[in-house]
XYZ file of C-alpha atoms in Angstrom:
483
model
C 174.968 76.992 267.453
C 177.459 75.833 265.076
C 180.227 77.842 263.341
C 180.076 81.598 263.195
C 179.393 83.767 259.863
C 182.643 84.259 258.118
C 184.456 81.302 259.299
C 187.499 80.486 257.204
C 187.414 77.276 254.862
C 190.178 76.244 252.808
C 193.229 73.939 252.507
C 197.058 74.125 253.153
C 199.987 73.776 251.295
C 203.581 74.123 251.690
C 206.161 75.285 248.581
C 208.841 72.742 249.133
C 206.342 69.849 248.583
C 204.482 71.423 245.840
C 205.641 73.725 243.715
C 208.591 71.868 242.064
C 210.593 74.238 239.760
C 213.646 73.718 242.687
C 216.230 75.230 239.711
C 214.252 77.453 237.499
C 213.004 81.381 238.016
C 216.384 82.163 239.765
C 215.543 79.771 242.961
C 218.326 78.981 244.908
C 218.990 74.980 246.672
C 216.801 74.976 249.915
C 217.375 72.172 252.726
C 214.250 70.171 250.839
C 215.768 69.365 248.029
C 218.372 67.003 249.533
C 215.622 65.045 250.744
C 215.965 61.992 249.415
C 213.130 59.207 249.047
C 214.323 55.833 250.292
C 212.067 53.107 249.139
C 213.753 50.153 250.659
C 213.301 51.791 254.095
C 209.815 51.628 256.255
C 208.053 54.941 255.925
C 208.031 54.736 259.500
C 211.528 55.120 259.785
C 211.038 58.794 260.648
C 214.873 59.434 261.663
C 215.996 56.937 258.730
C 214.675 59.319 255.849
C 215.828 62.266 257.497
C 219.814 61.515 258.219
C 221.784 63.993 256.606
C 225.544 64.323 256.388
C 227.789 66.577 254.406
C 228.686 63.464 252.558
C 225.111 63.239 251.425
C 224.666 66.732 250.732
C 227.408 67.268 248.497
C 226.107 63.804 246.509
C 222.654 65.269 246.048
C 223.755 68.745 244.956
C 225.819 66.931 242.222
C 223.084 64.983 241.373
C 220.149 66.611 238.954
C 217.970 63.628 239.653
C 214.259 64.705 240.464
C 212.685 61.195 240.579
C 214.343 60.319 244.129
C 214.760 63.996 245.216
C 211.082 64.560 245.116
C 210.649 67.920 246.504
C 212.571 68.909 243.825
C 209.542 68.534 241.518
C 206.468 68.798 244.102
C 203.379 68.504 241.458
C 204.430 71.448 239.800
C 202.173 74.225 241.374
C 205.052 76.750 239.967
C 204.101 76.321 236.571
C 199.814 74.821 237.306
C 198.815 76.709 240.316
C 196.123 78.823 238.736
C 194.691 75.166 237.779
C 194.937 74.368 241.503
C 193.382 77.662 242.569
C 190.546 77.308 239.938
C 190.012 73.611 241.557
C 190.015 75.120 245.088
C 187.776 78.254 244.451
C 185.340 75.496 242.851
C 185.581 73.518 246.061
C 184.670 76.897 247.912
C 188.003 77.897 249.220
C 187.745 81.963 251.378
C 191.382 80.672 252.366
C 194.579 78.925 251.436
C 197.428 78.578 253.454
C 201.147 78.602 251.431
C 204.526 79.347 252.175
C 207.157 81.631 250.790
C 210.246 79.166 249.658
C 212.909 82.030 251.254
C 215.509 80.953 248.564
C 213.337 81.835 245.982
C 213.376 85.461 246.863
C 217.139 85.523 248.265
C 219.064 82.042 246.551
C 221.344 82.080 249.676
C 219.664 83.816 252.220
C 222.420 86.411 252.053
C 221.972 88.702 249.145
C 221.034 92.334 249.803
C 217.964 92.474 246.792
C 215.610 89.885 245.997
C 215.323 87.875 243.274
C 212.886 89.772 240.966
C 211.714 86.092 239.401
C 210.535 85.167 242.645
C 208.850 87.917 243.748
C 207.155 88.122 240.452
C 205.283 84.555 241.047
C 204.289 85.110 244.605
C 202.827 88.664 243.199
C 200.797 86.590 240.464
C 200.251 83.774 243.015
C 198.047 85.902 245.479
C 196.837 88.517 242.864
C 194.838 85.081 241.332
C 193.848 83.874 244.836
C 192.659 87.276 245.887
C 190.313 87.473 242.414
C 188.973 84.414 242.947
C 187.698 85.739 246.758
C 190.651 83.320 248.734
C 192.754 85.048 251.267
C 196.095 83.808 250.946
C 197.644 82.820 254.671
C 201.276 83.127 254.336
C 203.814 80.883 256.445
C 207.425 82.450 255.830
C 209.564 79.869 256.683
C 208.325 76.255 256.400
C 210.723 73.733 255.925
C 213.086 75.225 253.982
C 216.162 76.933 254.988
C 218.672 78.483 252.073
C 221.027 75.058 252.025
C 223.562 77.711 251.657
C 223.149 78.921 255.048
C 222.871 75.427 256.350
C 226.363 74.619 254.925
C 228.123 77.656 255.951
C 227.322 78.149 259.606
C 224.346 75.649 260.521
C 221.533 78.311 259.531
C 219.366 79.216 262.793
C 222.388 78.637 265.298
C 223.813 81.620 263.989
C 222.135 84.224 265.232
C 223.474 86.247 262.376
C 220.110 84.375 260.343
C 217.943 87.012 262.599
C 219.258 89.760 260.904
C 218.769 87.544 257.445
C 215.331 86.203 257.853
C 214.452 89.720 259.202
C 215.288 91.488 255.697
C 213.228 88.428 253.385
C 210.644 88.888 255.996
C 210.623 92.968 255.094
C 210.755 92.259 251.452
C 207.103 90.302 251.476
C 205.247 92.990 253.595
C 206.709 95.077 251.257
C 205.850 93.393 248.202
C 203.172 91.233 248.823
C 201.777 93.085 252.145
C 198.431 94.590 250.081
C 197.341 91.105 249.081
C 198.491 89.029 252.088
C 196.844 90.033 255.779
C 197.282 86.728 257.271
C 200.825 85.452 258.085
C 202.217 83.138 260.188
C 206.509 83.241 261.034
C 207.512 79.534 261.363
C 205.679 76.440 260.572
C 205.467 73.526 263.506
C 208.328 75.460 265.267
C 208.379 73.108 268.044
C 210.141 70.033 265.554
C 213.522 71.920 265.418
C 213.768 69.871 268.153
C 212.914 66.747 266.155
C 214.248 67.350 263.331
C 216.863 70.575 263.338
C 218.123 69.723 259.722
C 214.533 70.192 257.932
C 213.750 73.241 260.528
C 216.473 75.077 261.164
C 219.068 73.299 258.304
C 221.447 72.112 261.500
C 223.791 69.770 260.130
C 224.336 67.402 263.190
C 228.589 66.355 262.723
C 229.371 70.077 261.918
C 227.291 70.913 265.510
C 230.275 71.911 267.880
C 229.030 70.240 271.565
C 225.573 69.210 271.912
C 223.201 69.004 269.164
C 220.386 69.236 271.645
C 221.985 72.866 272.645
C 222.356 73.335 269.288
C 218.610 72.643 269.154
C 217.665 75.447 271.705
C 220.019 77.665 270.500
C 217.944 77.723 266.841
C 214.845 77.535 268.679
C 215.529 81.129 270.577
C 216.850 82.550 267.845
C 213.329 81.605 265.834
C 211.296 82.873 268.937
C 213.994 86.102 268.777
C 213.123 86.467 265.131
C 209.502 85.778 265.155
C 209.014 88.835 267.362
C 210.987 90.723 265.098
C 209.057 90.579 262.083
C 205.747 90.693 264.135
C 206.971 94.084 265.473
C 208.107 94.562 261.614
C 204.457 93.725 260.672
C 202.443 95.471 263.077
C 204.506 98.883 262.490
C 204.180 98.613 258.876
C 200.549 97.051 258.414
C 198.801 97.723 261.494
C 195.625 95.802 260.594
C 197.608 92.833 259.469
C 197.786 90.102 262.059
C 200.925 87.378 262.774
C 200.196 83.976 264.352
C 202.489 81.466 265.543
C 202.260 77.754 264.588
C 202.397 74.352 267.284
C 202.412 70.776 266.243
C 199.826 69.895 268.420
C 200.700 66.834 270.292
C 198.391 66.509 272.655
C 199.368 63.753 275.185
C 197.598 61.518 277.669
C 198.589 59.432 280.435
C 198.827 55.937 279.303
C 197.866 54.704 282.694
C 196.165 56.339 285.795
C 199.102 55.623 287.610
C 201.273 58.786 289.184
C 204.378 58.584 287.504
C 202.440 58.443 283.749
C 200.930 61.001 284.523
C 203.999 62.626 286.077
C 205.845 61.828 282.845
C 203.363 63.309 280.469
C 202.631 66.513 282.445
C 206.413 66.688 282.351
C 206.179 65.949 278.497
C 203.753 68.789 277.270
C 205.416 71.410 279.739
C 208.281 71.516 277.194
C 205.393 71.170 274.012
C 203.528 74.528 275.411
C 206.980 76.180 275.420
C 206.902 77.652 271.830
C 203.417 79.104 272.342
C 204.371 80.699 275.733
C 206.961 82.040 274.504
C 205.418 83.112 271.756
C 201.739 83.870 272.357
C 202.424 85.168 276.176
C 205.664 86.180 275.636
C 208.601 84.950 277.990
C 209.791 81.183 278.712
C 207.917 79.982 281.678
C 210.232 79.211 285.145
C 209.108 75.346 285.052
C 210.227 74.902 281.653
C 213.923 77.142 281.982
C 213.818 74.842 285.026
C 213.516 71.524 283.041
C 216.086 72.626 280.333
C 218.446 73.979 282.878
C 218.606 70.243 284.554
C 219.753 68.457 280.944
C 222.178 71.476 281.183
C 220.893 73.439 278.478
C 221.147 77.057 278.509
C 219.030 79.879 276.528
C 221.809 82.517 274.746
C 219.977 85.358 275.402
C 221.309 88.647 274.837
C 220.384 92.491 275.882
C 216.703 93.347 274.672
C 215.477 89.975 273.661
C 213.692 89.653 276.977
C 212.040 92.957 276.444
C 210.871 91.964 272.932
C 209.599 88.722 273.295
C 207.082 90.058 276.024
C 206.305 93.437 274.096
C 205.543 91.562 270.407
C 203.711 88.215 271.106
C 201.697 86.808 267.906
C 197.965 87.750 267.119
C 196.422 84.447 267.283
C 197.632 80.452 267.736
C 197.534 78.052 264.517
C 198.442 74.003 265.034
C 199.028 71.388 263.048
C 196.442 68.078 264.203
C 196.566 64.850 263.170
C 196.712 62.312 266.181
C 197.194 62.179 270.020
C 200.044 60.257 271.567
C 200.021 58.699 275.104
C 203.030 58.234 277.816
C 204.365 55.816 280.033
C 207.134 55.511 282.390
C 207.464 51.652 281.280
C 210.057 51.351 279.194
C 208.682 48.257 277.800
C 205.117 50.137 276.746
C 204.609 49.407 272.507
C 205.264 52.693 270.605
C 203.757 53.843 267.643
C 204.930 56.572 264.746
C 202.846 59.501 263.812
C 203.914 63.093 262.780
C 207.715 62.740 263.439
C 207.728 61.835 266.845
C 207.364 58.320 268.907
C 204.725 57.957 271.705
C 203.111 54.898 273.458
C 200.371 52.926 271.843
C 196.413 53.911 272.488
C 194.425 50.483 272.787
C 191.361 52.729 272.242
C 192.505 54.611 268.862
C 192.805 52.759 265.173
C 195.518 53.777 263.108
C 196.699 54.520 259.453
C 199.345 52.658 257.600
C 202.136 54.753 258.826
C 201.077 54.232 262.631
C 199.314 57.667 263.296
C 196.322 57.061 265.521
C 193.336 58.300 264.697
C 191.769 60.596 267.338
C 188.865 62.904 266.925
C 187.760 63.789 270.222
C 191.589 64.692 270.897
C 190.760 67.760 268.887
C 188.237 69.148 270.612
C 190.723 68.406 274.073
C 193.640 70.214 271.904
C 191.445 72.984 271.027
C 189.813 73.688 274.823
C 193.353 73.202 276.331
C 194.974 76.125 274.172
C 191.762 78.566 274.253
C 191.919 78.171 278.290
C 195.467 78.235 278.282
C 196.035 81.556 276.189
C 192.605 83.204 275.347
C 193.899 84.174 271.690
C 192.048 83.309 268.476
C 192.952 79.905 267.428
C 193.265 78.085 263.917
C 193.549 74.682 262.484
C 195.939 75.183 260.044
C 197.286 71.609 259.089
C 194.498 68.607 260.258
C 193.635 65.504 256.976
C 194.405 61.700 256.712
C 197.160 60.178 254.800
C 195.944 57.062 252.718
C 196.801 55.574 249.910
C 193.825 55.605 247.050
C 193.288 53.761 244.107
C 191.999 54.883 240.828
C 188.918 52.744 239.089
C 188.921 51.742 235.672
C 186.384 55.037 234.709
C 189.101 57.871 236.697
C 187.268 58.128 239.791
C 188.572 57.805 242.984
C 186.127 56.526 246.193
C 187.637 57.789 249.663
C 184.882 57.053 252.118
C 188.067 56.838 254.663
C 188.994 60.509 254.379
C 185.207 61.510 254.037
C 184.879 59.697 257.444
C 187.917 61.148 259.237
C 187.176 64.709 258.227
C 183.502 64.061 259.229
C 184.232 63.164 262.728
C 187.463 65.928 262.947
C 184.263 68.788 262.177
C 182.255 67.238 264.849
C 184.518 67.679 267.166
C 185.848 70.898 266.188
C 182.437 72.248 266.097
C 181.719 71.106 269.506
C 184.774 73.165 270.971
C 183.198 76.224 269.289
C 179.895 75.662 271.149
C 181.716 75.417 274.027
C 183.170 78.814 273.577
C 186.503 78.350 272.000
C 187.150 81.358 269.197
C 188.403 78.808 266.355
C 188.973 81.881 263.230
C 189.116 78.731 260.612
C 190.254 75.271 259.505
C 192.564 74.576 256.518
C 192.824 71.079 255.638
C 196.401 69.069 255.067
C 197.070 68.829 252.102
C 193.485 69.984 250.008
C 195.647 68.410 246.774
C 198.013 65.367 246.704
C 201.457 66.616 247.467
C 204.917 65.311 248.727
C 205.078 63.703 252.141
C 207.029 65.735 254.327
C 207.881 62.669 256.802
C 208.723 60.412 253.401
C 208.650 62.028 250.427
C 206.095 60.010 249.084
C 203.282 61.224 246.981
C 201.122 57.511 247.439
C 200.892 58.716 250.855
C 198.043 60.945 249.764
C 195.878 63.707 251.878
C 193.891 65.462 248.990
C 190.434 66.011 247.928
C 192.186 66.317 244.017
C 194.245 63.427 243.102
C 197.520 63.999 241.560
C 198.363 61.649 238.426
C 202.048 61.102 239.759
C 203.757 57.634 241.401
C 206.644 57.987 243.804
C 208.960 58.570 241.703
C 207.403 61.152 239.365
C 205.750 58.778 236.521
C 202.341 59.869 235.251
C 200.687 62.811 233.304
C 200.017 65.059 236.444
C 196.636 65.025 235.744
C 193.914 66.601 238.491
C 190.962 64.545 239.314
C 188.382 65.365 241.774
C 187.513 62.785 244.505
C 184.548 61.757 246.304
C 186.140 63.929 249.169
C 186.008 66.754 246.810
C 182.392 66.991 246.248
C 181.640 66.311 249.989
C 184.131 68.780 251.689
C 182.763 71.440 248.816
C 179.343 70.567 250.335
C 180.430 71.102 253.742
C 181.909 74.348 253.155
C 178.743 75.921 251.582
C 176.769 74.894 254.588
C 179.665 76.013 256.851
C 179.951 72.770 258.603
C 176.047 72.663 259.208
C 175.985 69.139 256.406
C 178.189 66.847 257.482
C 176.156 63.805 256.225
C-alpha cells in the first residue's frame, strides 16, 4: 500500500537555533539567547546546560559574545534562508516546518504594534517557500519566550501572557494567514515540565512556592491559550487547521514484573495529558487525580473549562527520536535522550549523547496515538544526531543517518498500512543547526552540512551530504525507494 498521494515531505527547523540575527531587524532578547554553551561539561548533562539564575542572566545580557551564546548566531538563516530554501526545494521539500521568534514581532512581548522589521522577513520568508511549491508549517512559540517577560513576572505563570501571546498570535493570521495554512501553538509542550525556563521562561529562585506548581500553572495557561488562538484561527481562516505538538516518549516496562509496569502506565498517564487536554479537550480524572496527590492544583478560572472542550486542535504532531523504559528499581542504569532520564534498553544501541535508537517504537508511538484520539497525526521532529567528518575533496559520507532514517520510514510506513492517517513527516533538523539540549552545532542532524565549529569558526558554507541525495530520492518515490 504504502504512503498516500499528497503526503507531506520536508524538514523542520526552529528560529532560535537557526536564524541568528538575535540583535538586528528590531528583534528583541528571547530566553535562547542566554543559553550558554559549556564545553567543559558532558553534553549529557541535560540540567547542567540549562541552569539559569538571574545572576546569569544579567551576565549574558551584558555580554555581546556570540561564540558561547550560540543561538545568538544560529547559521544565519535571517540573512541565507532563500539559499536554504533553494537547497530544500532541490531536495524535494512540499513542506517546512519553522517557528515565529515572538520577540521578533513584539521585542517584549508587551507592545501594542508589531515590529514592522519582523513581520517584513516572515512575509518574504513564506512568500519564497510558497513559490518554490513548500507549505510553510508554522509553530508560534518554540522555545523562545520574550526574556523580558521572563524577568518581569516568570512569563507563562502569569496568566496575563494569555492575553499577550493571544494578540502576536492575531498579528500572524493577520499578516501571514494567506501564505501559512498549517500552524501548530506550542512546540513539545509537555517539557515545561522539564525544562520551564526554555518553555515557559520560569526563572526557578524568583518561583514563589513550588516550582513544580509553578510548572502546571504555565502548562494550563499554554493549554488556556492554545484554545484561544485555535478559536482565533478557525473564526478567522476557517479552512486553516491548528495542531498541537507531544514529545513523544513512548515508554515500556523494563521488566514484566507488576510494579514496572505499574510505574510506567503511571508514567505516560501524565505524558498523554497535553494531548487530552488538547486534542479531546478536558484533563482526564486519573491524571487531576495523580497531580492532586503531589498536591498540585490546576488555577482554573470561569470559561476555561468550556473552551478547552469547545476548541480542541485539528490534528496531533510529535517530536520522535527514542523510547525510554521504567523500573521501580532504583538501582536500574539510566540513560539521557531528549531532555529527560529513563532506564537503559539492553535491546536498543545508542548515539553519543545516550539516546537509544528505536525504530519499531515509532510505529508503537504512532498506533498508540491514532487509537487513542482518531485525529490526523504528523511527525514533525524525528533525525539522528551524529557528529560527521568532512574528507579531504568536501564530501561528507553519513551511511549512519541514511540507515536510521531508512529503518524510521519502514516503520512509519507500516503504521500507515495498518490504518493510521499519518498527514506527513518533517525531518529534525533537514540542515545542521544549534542543539537545543547543548548548543552544539558538531552535534549534527542535517542532510546539508553547515561549515561552522562550536563556537562559530568557519565560512558557513552549505554542502550536500550523502543523506541529501538519498532522502531527495526517497521523497520523489514517496517512501516507495528506500534502498
Amino acid at each position: 500500500m504504502g504512503l498516500p498521494d499528497g503526503f507531506l515531505w520536508g524538514g523542520a527547523l526552529a528560529a532560535n537555533q537557526a536564524e541568528g540575527a538575535w540583535n538586528e531587524g528590531g528583534r528583541g532578547p528571547a530566553v535562547s539567547d542566554v543559553s550558554k554553551y559549556r564545553p567543559n561539561v558532558d553534553p549529557r548533562e541535560y540540567a547542567v546546560h540549562h541552569q539559569h539564575t538571574l545572576e546569569s542572566i544579567a551576565a549574558a545580557m551584558a555580554d555581546d559574545d556570540i561564540a558561547y551564546y550560540p543561538k545568538r548566531r544560529g547559521i544565519d538563516f535571517y540573512h541565507r534562508y532563500r539559499e536554504d530554501l533553494a537547497l530544500f526545494a532541490e531536495m524535494g521539500f512540499s513542506v517546512l516546518r519553522v517557528s515565529i521568534a515572538w520577540s521578533r514581532l513584539y521585542p517584549t512581548g508587551e507592545e501594542l504594534e508589531p515590529n514592522e522589521e519582523g513581520i517584513a522577513f516572515y512575509l518574504d520568508l513564506f512568500t519564497e517557500m510558497r513559490r518554490l511549491g513548500i507549505r510553510p508549517l508554522v509553530t508560534l512559540s518554540h522555545y523562545d519566550p520574550p526574556l523580558a517577560l521572563a524577568l518581569k513576572n516568570n512569563a507563562w505563570v502569569d496568566r496575563g501572557t494569555i492575553a499577550l501571546f493571544e494578540r502576536f498570535s492575531r498579528t500572524c493570521f493577520e499578516r501571514f494567514g494567506h501564505l501559512v495554512d498549517l500552524w501548530l501553538s506550542f512546540n513539545e509542550i509537555d517539557g515545561i515540565i522539564r525544562h520551564p525556563f526554555t518553555s515557559g521562561g520560569i526563572i526557578d529562585e524568583t518561583v514563589e512556592g513550588s516550582l513544580e506548581q509553578a510548572c502546571y500553572t504555565a502548562l494550563h495557561h499554554q493549554f488556556v491559550a492554545s484554545a484561544s488562538v485555535t478559536k482565533m484561527l478557525h473564526e478567522m481562516w476557517p479552512e486553516s487547521e491548528m495542531g498541537c505538538m507531544l514529545t513523544m516518549l513512548t515508554t515500556y516496562p523494563n521488566t514484566c514484573h507488576p510494579d514496572d509496569v505499574a510505574a510506567t502506565q503511571a508514567k505516560e498517564r501524565l505524558l498523554y495529558l497535553c494531548t487530552d487536554v488538547q486534542a479531546a479537550g478536558a484533563y482526564p480524572r486519573l491524571a487531576l487525580k495523580a497531580l492532586e496527590s503531589k498536591g498540585i492544583t490546576i488555577p482554573f478560572v470561569e470559561g476555561d473549562v468550556e473552551l478547552l472542550r469547545e476548541h480542541p486542535v485539528d490534528y496531533i504532531s510529535f517530536s520522535y527520536y527514542m523510547t525510554l523504559t521504567e523500573s521501580v528499581r532504583p538501582d536500574a542504569e539510566r540513560t539521557p535522550g531528549n531532555t529527560v532520564l529513563g532506564v537503559k534498553n539492553p535491546f536498543l544501541p545508542s548515539s553519543e549523547w545516550g539516546w537509544q535508537i528505536d525504530p519499531v517504537g515509532l510505529r508503537i508511538s504512532l498506533i498508540d496515538l491514532y487509537d487513542r484520539y482518531g485525529k490526523p497525526l504528523f511527525i514533525v521532529e524525528n533525525g539522528l544526531g551524529m557528529r560527521d567528518e568532512l574528507t579531504d575533496d568536501g564530501r561528507i559520507h553519513d551511511p549512519y543517518r541514511i540507515d536510521y532514517f531508512r529503518s524510521h520510514f519502514a516503520e512509519m510506513i507500516r503504521a500507515v498500512d495498518e490504518g493510521v492517517e499519518l498527514r506527513g513527516y518533517t525531518s529534525w533538523a533537514p540542515i545542521d543547526i544549534i542543539s537545543a539540549s547543548s548548543s552544539q552545532i558538531s552535534k549534527r542532524y542535517g542532510f546539508i552540512h553547515v561549515d561552522q565549529d562550536d563556537l562559530g569558526n568557519g565560512t558557513g558554507e552549505r554542502r550536500r551530504k550523502d543523506s541529501f541525495f538519498w532522502y531527495q530520492k526517497v521523497i520523489a518515490s514517496n517512501g516507495a525507494d528506500l534502498a
